[in-house]
């Protein structure tokens, strides 16, 4: 069974730009969660989608948004990038409210 | 507020030297506690899920245990390939969905 895939794997942007990251969950998984990982803050929850609806949201500004499509694939968008948005963005999928399986992540660098 | 604290922050072992990693948690009801392994630049790899106090799970050289306030990840006779950061996360009972709260992790180095 294929795991969680994320594209792109690496991304370099400049301040003020926007970026869209993509995540394809494990086949049959309907829940997709996004996390931001930085050396100083560790892994922090961004949001979760289930059946195209946002089910949970973390404490991030409105510049961070996401969506989920009918095939469970998910995208997250960050508008007006700031230097502090440089991080590893991780997507995880689960069948229901249980074990989450993570993708390899997208490394975003903001210059 | 849900909190997860892992100790030690870093641990250096010799190959074959067994040890334990600690994960203390404060949460109003626990739906599940998860252990992950993360290699540099990669996503966390799932190891174990524990649901109730007294539960234990094993996989190769790893054994995870759970009490009402903490979890331990025991590593028996580690090998250099066990070197990684080990992350603990909790899923609180009072929230719906799959929002995990993570600890900062323990960086394990096993020297040959």
mmCIF file of C-alpha atoms in Angstrom:
data_model
loop_
_atom_site.group_PDB
_atom_site.id
_atom_site.type_symbol
_atom_site.label_atom_id
_atom_site.label_comp_id
_atom_site.label_asym_id
_atom_site.label_seq_id
_atom_site.Cartn_x
_atom_site.Cartn_y
_atom_site.Cartn_z
ATOM 1 C CA UNK A 1 0.000 0.000 0.000
ATOM 2 C CA UNK A 2 1.442 3.355 -0.976
ATOM 3 C CA UNK A 3 2.168 5.765 1.840
ATOM 4 C CA UNK A 4 1.364 9.434 2.205
ATOM 5 C CA UNK A 5 2.911 11.497 -0.564
ATOM 6 C CA UNK A 6 3.682 15.199 -0.505
ATOM 7 C CA UNK A 7 4.693 17.538 -3.289
ATOM 8 C CA UNK A 8 6.868 19.366 -3.783
ATOM 9 C CA UNK A 9 9.572 18.047 -1.469
ATOM 10 C CA UNK A 10 11.541 21.284 -1.461
ATOM 11 C CA UNK A 11 10.504 24.850 -2.095
ATOM 12 C CA UNK A 12 12.256 28.203 -1.966
ATOM 13 C CA UNK A 13 10.174 31.363 -1.904
ATOM 14 C CA UNK A 14 10.695 35.013 -1.065
ATOM 15 C CA UNK A 15 8.895 37.075 1.530
ATOM 16 C CA UNK A 16 5.457 38.223 0.457
ATOM 17 C CA UNK A 17 4.886 35.402 -1.997
ATOM 18 C CA UNK A 18 2.332 32.666 -1.518
ATOM 19 C CA UNK A 19 2.770 28.908 -1.689
ATOM 20 C CA UNK A 20 0.576 25.836 -2.130
ATOM 21 C CA UNK A 21 1.579 22.426 -0.828
ATOM 22 C CA UNK A 22 -0.104 19.171 -1.795
ATOM 23 C CA UNK A 23 -0.748 15.939 0.075
ATOM 24 C CA UNK A 24 -2.151 12.601 -1.110
ATOM 25 C CA UNK A 25 -3.244 10.372 1.789
ATOM 26 C CA UNK A 26 -3.020 6.614 2.055
ATOM 27 C CA UNK A 27 -5.741 5.015 -0.045
ATOM 28 C CA UNK A 28 -8.957 4.766 1.959
ATOM 29 C CA UNK A 29 -7.920 7.319 4.575
ATOM 30 C CA UNK A 30 -10.376 10.172 4.890
ATOM 31 C CA UNK A 31 -8.683 12.337 7.507
ATOM 32 C CA UNK A 32 -5.757 14.566 6.567
ATOM 33 C CA UNK A 33 -3.884 16.682 9.102
ATOM 34 C CA UNK A 34 -1.156 19.244 8.560
ATOM 35 C CA UNK A 35 1.694 20.072 10.944
ATOM 36 C CA UNK A 36 4.511 22.581 10.947
ATOM 37 C CA UNK A 37 7.879 21.480 12.311
ATOM 38 C CA UNK A 38 10.609 23.940 13.280
ATOM 39 C CA UNK A 39 13.692 23.483 15.476
ATOM 40 C CA UNK A 40 12.402 25.937 18.059
ATOM 41 C CA UNK A 41 8.723 24.988 18.255
ATOM 42 C CA UNK A 42 8.746 21.305 17.392
ATOM 43 C CA UNK A 43 5.709 19.796 15.691
ATOM 44 C CA UNK A 44 2.660 22.056 15.800
ATOM 45 C CA UNK A 45 -0.801 21.243 14.529
ATOM 46 C CA UNK A 46 -2.129 23.438 11.717
ATOM 47 C CA UNK A 47 -5.491 21.934 10.761
ATOM 48 C CA UNK A 48 -7.342 18.737 9.985
ATOM 49 C CA UNK A 49 -9.777 17.912 7.212
ATOM 50 C CA UNK A 50 -12.250 15.070 7.080
ATOM 51 C CA UNK A 51 -14.641 14.487 4.186
ATOM 52 C CA UNK A 52 -13.801 17.907 2.725
ATOM 53 C CA UNK A 53 -14.641 19.704 5.986
ATOM 54 C CA UNK A 54 -12.206 21.351 8.365
ATOM 55 C CA UNK A 55 -12.617 19.472 11.633
ATOM 56 C CA UNK A 56 -9.903 21.101 13.737
ATOM 57 C CA UNK A 57 -7.771 24.197 13.526
ATOM 58 C CA UNK A 58 -4.574 25.078 15.369
ATOM 59 C CA UNK A 59 -3.357 28.462 16.549
ATOM 60 C CA UNK A 60 -1.957 29.821 13.325
ATOM 61 C CA UNK A 61 -2.809 33.109 11.591
ATOM 62 C CA UNK A 62 -5.350 33.272 8.800
ATOM 63 C CA UNK A 63 -2.522 33.331 6.237
ATOM 64 C CA UNK A 64 -2.489 29.563 6.636
ATOM 65 C CA UNK A 65 -5.407 27.841 4.969
ATOM 66 C CA UNK A 66 -6.243 24.468 3.562
ATOM 67 C CA UNK A 67 -8.794 22.418 1.746
ATOM 68 C CA UNK A 68 -9.624 18.839 0.958
ATOM 69 C CA UNK A 69 -10.994 17.419 -2.245
ATOM 70 C CA UNK A 70 -13.533 14.666 -2.799
ATOM 71 C CA UNK A 71 -10.735 12.131 -3.376
ATOM 72 C CA UNK A 72 -9.303 13.049 0.082
ATOM 73 C CA UNK A 73 -6.271 14.789 -1.405
ATOM 74 C CA UNK A 74 -5.488 17.973 0.478
ATOM 75 C CA UNK A 75 -3.726 21.238 -0.146
ATOM 76 C CA UNK A 76 -2.495 23.896 2.210
ATOM 77 C CA UNK A 77 -1.792 27.465 1.242
ATOM 78 C CA UNK A 78 0.312 30.094 2.928
ATOM 79 C CA UNK A 79 -0.157 33.638 1.723
ATOM 80 C CA UNK A 80 2.154 36.608 2.256
ATOM 81 C CA UNK A 81 5.077 34.470 3.349
ATOM 82 C CA UNK A 82 7.251 35.574 6.250
ATOM 83 C CA UNK A 83 10.778 34.482 7.139
ATOM 84 C CA UNK A 84 9.372 32.628 10.156
ATOM 85 C CA UNK A 85 7.307 30.392 7.909
ATOM 86 C CA UNK A 86 10.449 28.488 6.937
ATOM 87 C CA UNK A 87 9.817 24.981 8.204
ATOM 88 C CA UNK A 88 9.160 21.373 7.370
ATOM 89 C CA UNK A 89 5.454 21.000 6.594
ATOM 90 C CA UNK A 90 4.135 17.556 7.302
ATOM 91 C CA UNK A 91 0.928 15.932 6.207
ATOM 92 C CA UNK A 92 -0.555 12.925 7.989
ATOM 93 C CA UNK A 93 -3.502 10.722 7.150
ATOM 94 C CA UNK A 94 -5.676 8.398 9.206
ATOM 95 C CA UNK A 95 -8.736 6.242 8.697
ATOM 96 C CA UNK A 96 -10.758 7.923 11.413
ATOM 97 C CA UNK A 97 -9.631 9.425 14.741
ATOM 98 C CA UNK A 98 -6.761 7.059 15.221
ATOM 99 C CA UNK A 99 -3.164 6.448 14.245
ATOM 100 C CA UNK A 100 -1.779 9.039 11.864
ATOM 101 C CA UNK A 101 0.754 8.154 9.199
ATOM 102 C CA UNK A 102 3.043 10.911 8.043
ATOM 103 C CA UNK A 103 4.392 11.817 4.656
ATOM 104 C CA UNK A 104 8.006 12.814 3.957
ATOM 105 C CA UNK A 105 7.243 16.517 4.299
ATOM 106 C CA UNK A 106 7.817 19.636 2.235
ATOM 107 C CA UNK A 107 10.824 21.716 3.221
ATOM 108 C CA UNK A 108 9.893 25.376 2.708
ATOM 109 C CA UNK A 109 12.593 28.031 2.793
ATOM 110 C CA UNK A 110 11.543 31.688 2.783
ATOM 111 C CA UNK A 111 14.240 34.187 1.792
ATOM 112 C CA UNK B 1 -3.933 22.877 28.261
ATOM 113 C CA UNK B 2 -2.565 19.572 27.005
ATOM 114 C CA UNK B 3 1.164 19.148 27.598
ATOM 115 C CA UNK B 4 3.718 16.530 26.629
ATOM 116 C CA UNK B 5 7.250 16.553 28.047
ATOM 117 C CA UNK B 6 9.943 14.192 26.870
ATOM 118 C CA UNK B 7 13.190 13.409 28.635
ATOM 119 C CA UNK B 8 16.044 13.366 28.203
ATOM 120 C CA UNK B 9 16.389 15.830 25.309
ATOM 121 C CA UNK B 10 19.361 13.863 24.018
ATOM 122 C CA UNK B 11 20.771 10.452 24.847
ATOM 123 C CA UNK B 12 24.010 8.900 23.726
ATOM 124 C CA UNK B 13 24.408 5.114 24.111
ATOM 125 C CA UNK B 14 26.947 2.527 23.198
ATOM 126 C CA UNK B 15 25.760 -0.302 20.994
ATOM 127 C CA UNK B 16 24.124 -2.925 23.219
ATOM 128 C CA UNK B 17 23.563 -0.509 26.128
ATOM 129 C CA UNK B 18 19.858 -0.648 27.000
ATOM 130 C CA UNK B 19 17.971 2.433 28.203
ATOM 131 C CA UNK B 20 14.562 4.104 28.421
ATOM 132 C CA UNK B 21 13.023 7.294 27.091
ATOM 133 C CA UNK B 22 10.321 9.067 29.071
ATOM 134 C CA UNK B 23 7.167 10.850 27.943
ATOM 135 C CA UNK B 24 5.131 12.635 30.631
ATOM 136 C CA UNK B 25 1.742 13.981 29.671
ATOM 137 C CA UNK B 26 -0.987 16.185 31.109
ATOM 138 C CA UNK B 27 -4.311 15.816 29.378
ATOM 139 C CA UNK B 28 -7.952 15.758 30.406
ATOM 140 C CA UNK B 29 -8.648 12.229 29.314
ATOM 141 C CA UNK B 30 -6.493 10.247 26.923
ATOM 142 C CA UNK B 31 -7.750 8.666 23.735
ATOM 143 C CA UNK B 32 -4.347 7.485 22.659
ATOM 144 C CA UNK B 33 -0.606 7.948 23.067
ATOM 145 C CA UNK B 34 1.629 7.546 20.041
ATOM 146 C CA UNK B 35 5.336 6.961 19.550
ATOM 147 C CA UNK B 36 7.084 7.933 16.335
ATOM 148 C CA UNK B 37 10.644 7.753 15.092
ATOM 149 C CA UNK B 38 11.996 10.541 12.922
ATOM 150 C CA UNK B 39 15.195 10.528 10.907
ATOM 151 C CA UNK B 40 16.753 13.862 9.876
ATOM 152 C CA UNK B 41 14.870 15.552 7.053
ATOM 153 C CA UNK B 42 12.157 12.881 6.947
ATOM 154 C CA UNK B 43 8.606 12.550 8.208
ATOM 155 C CA UNK B 44 7.847 10.753 11.487
ATOM 156 C CA UNK B 45 7.533 6.983 11.176
ATOM 157 C CA UNK B 46 4.808 5.357 13.267
ATOM 158 C CA UNK B 47 5.957 2.942 15.971
ATOM 159 C CA UNK B 48 3.218 2.321 18.555
ATOM 160 C CA UNK B 49 -0.238 3.346 19.752
ATOM 161 C CA UNK B 50 -1.172 2.847 23.417
ATOM 162 C CA UNK B 51 -4.716 3.372 24.648
ATOM 163 C CA UNK B 52 -4.923 2.539 28.353
ATOM 164 C CA UNK B 53 -2.747 2.366 31.455
ATOM 165 C CA UNK B 54 -0.958 -0.951 31.778
ATOM 166 C CA UNK B 55 -0.804 -1.541 28.051
ATOM 167 C CA UNK B 56 2.507 -2.634 26.519
ATOM 168 C CA UNK B 57 3.587 -3.096 22.914
ATOM 169 C CA UNK B 58 6.796 -4.461 21.433
ATOM 170 C CA UNK B 59 8.541 -4.303 18.116
ATOM 171 C CA UNK B 60 12.029 -5.703 17.641
ATOM 172 C CA UNK B 61 14.273 -3.947 20.180
ATOM 173 C CA UNK B 62 11.580 -1.456 21.252
ATOM 174 C CA UNK B 63 8.948 -1.780 23.943
ATOM 175 C CA UNK B 64 6.443 0.916 24.855
ATOM 176 C CA UNK B 65 4.548 1.059 28.137
ATOM 177 C CA UNK B 66 1.835 3.374 29.451
ATOM 178 C CA UNK B 67 0.743 4.573 32.895
ATOM 179 C CA UNK B 68 -1.825 7.230 33.787
ATOM 180 C CA UNK B 69 0.779 9.988 33.681
ATOM 181 C CA UNK B 70 3.641 8.805 31.494
ATOM 182 C CA UNK B 71 4.891 6.441 28.869
ATOM 183 C CA UNK B 72 8.272 4.807 28.475
ATOM 184 C CA UNK B 73 10.023 3.627 25.354
ATOM 185 C CA UNK B 74 12.488 0.933 26.343
ATOM 186 C CA UNK B 75 15.308 0.188 23.927
ATOM 187 C CA UNK B 76 17.013 -3.155 24.455
ATOM 188 C CA UNK B 77 20.512 -3.754 23.068
ATOM 189 C CA UNK B 78 20.310 -0.834 20.624
ATOM 190 C CA UNK B 79 22.157 -0.762 17.328
ATOM 191 C CA UNK B 80 23.543 2.281 15.458
ATOM 192 C CA UNK B 81 20.557 2.140 13.082
ATOM 193 C CA UNK B 82 18.301 2.948 16.051
ATOM 194 C CA UNK B 83 19.788 6.439 16.091
ATOM 195 C CA UNK B 84 16.961 8.910 15.460
ATOM 196 C CA UNK B 85 14.681 11.368 17.223
ATOM 197 C CA UNK B 86 11.850 9.652 19.061
ATOM 198 C CA UNK B 87 8.627 11.617 19.352
ATOM 199 C CA UNK B 88 5.724 11.096 21.708
ATOM 200 C CA UNK B 89 2.254 12.512 21.023
ATOM 201 C CA UNK B 90 -1.140 12.422 22.727
ATOM 202 C CA UNK B 91 -4.670 12.488 21.389
ATOM 203 C CA UNK B 92 -6.938 14.043 24.036
ATOM 204 C CA UNK B 93 -10.353 12.624 24.773
ATOM 205 C CA UNK B 94 -12.167 15.953 24.857
ATOM 206 C CA UNK B 95 -11.405 16.944 21.273
ATOM 207 C CA UNK B 96 -12.929 15.336 18.245
ATOM 208 C CA UNK B 97 -10.799 14.497 15.292
ATOM 209 C CA UNK B 98 -7.116 13.724 15.086
ATOM 210 C CA UNK B 99 -5.338 16.735 16.601
ATOM 211 C CA UNK B 100 -2.092 15.449 18.123
ATOM 212 C CA UNK B 101 -0.017 17.289 20.720
ATOM 213 C CA UNK B 102 3.660 16.396 20.409
ATOM 214 C CA UNK B 103 6.573 16.491 22.807
ATOM 215 C CA UNK B 104 9.890 18.006 21.766
ATOM 216 C CA UNK B 105 11.428 14.596 21.204
ATOM 217 C CA UNK B 106 14.474 12.692 22.433
ATOM 218 C CA UNK B 107 17.450 12.616 20.099
ATOM 219 C CA UNK B 108 19.044 9.188 20.435
ATOM 220 C CA UNK B 109 22.565 8.443 19.216
ATOM 221 C CA UNK B 110 23.879 4.872 19.345
ATOM 222 C CA UNK B 111 27.610 4.554 18.849
ATOM 223 C CA UNK B 112 29.148 1.356 17.441
#
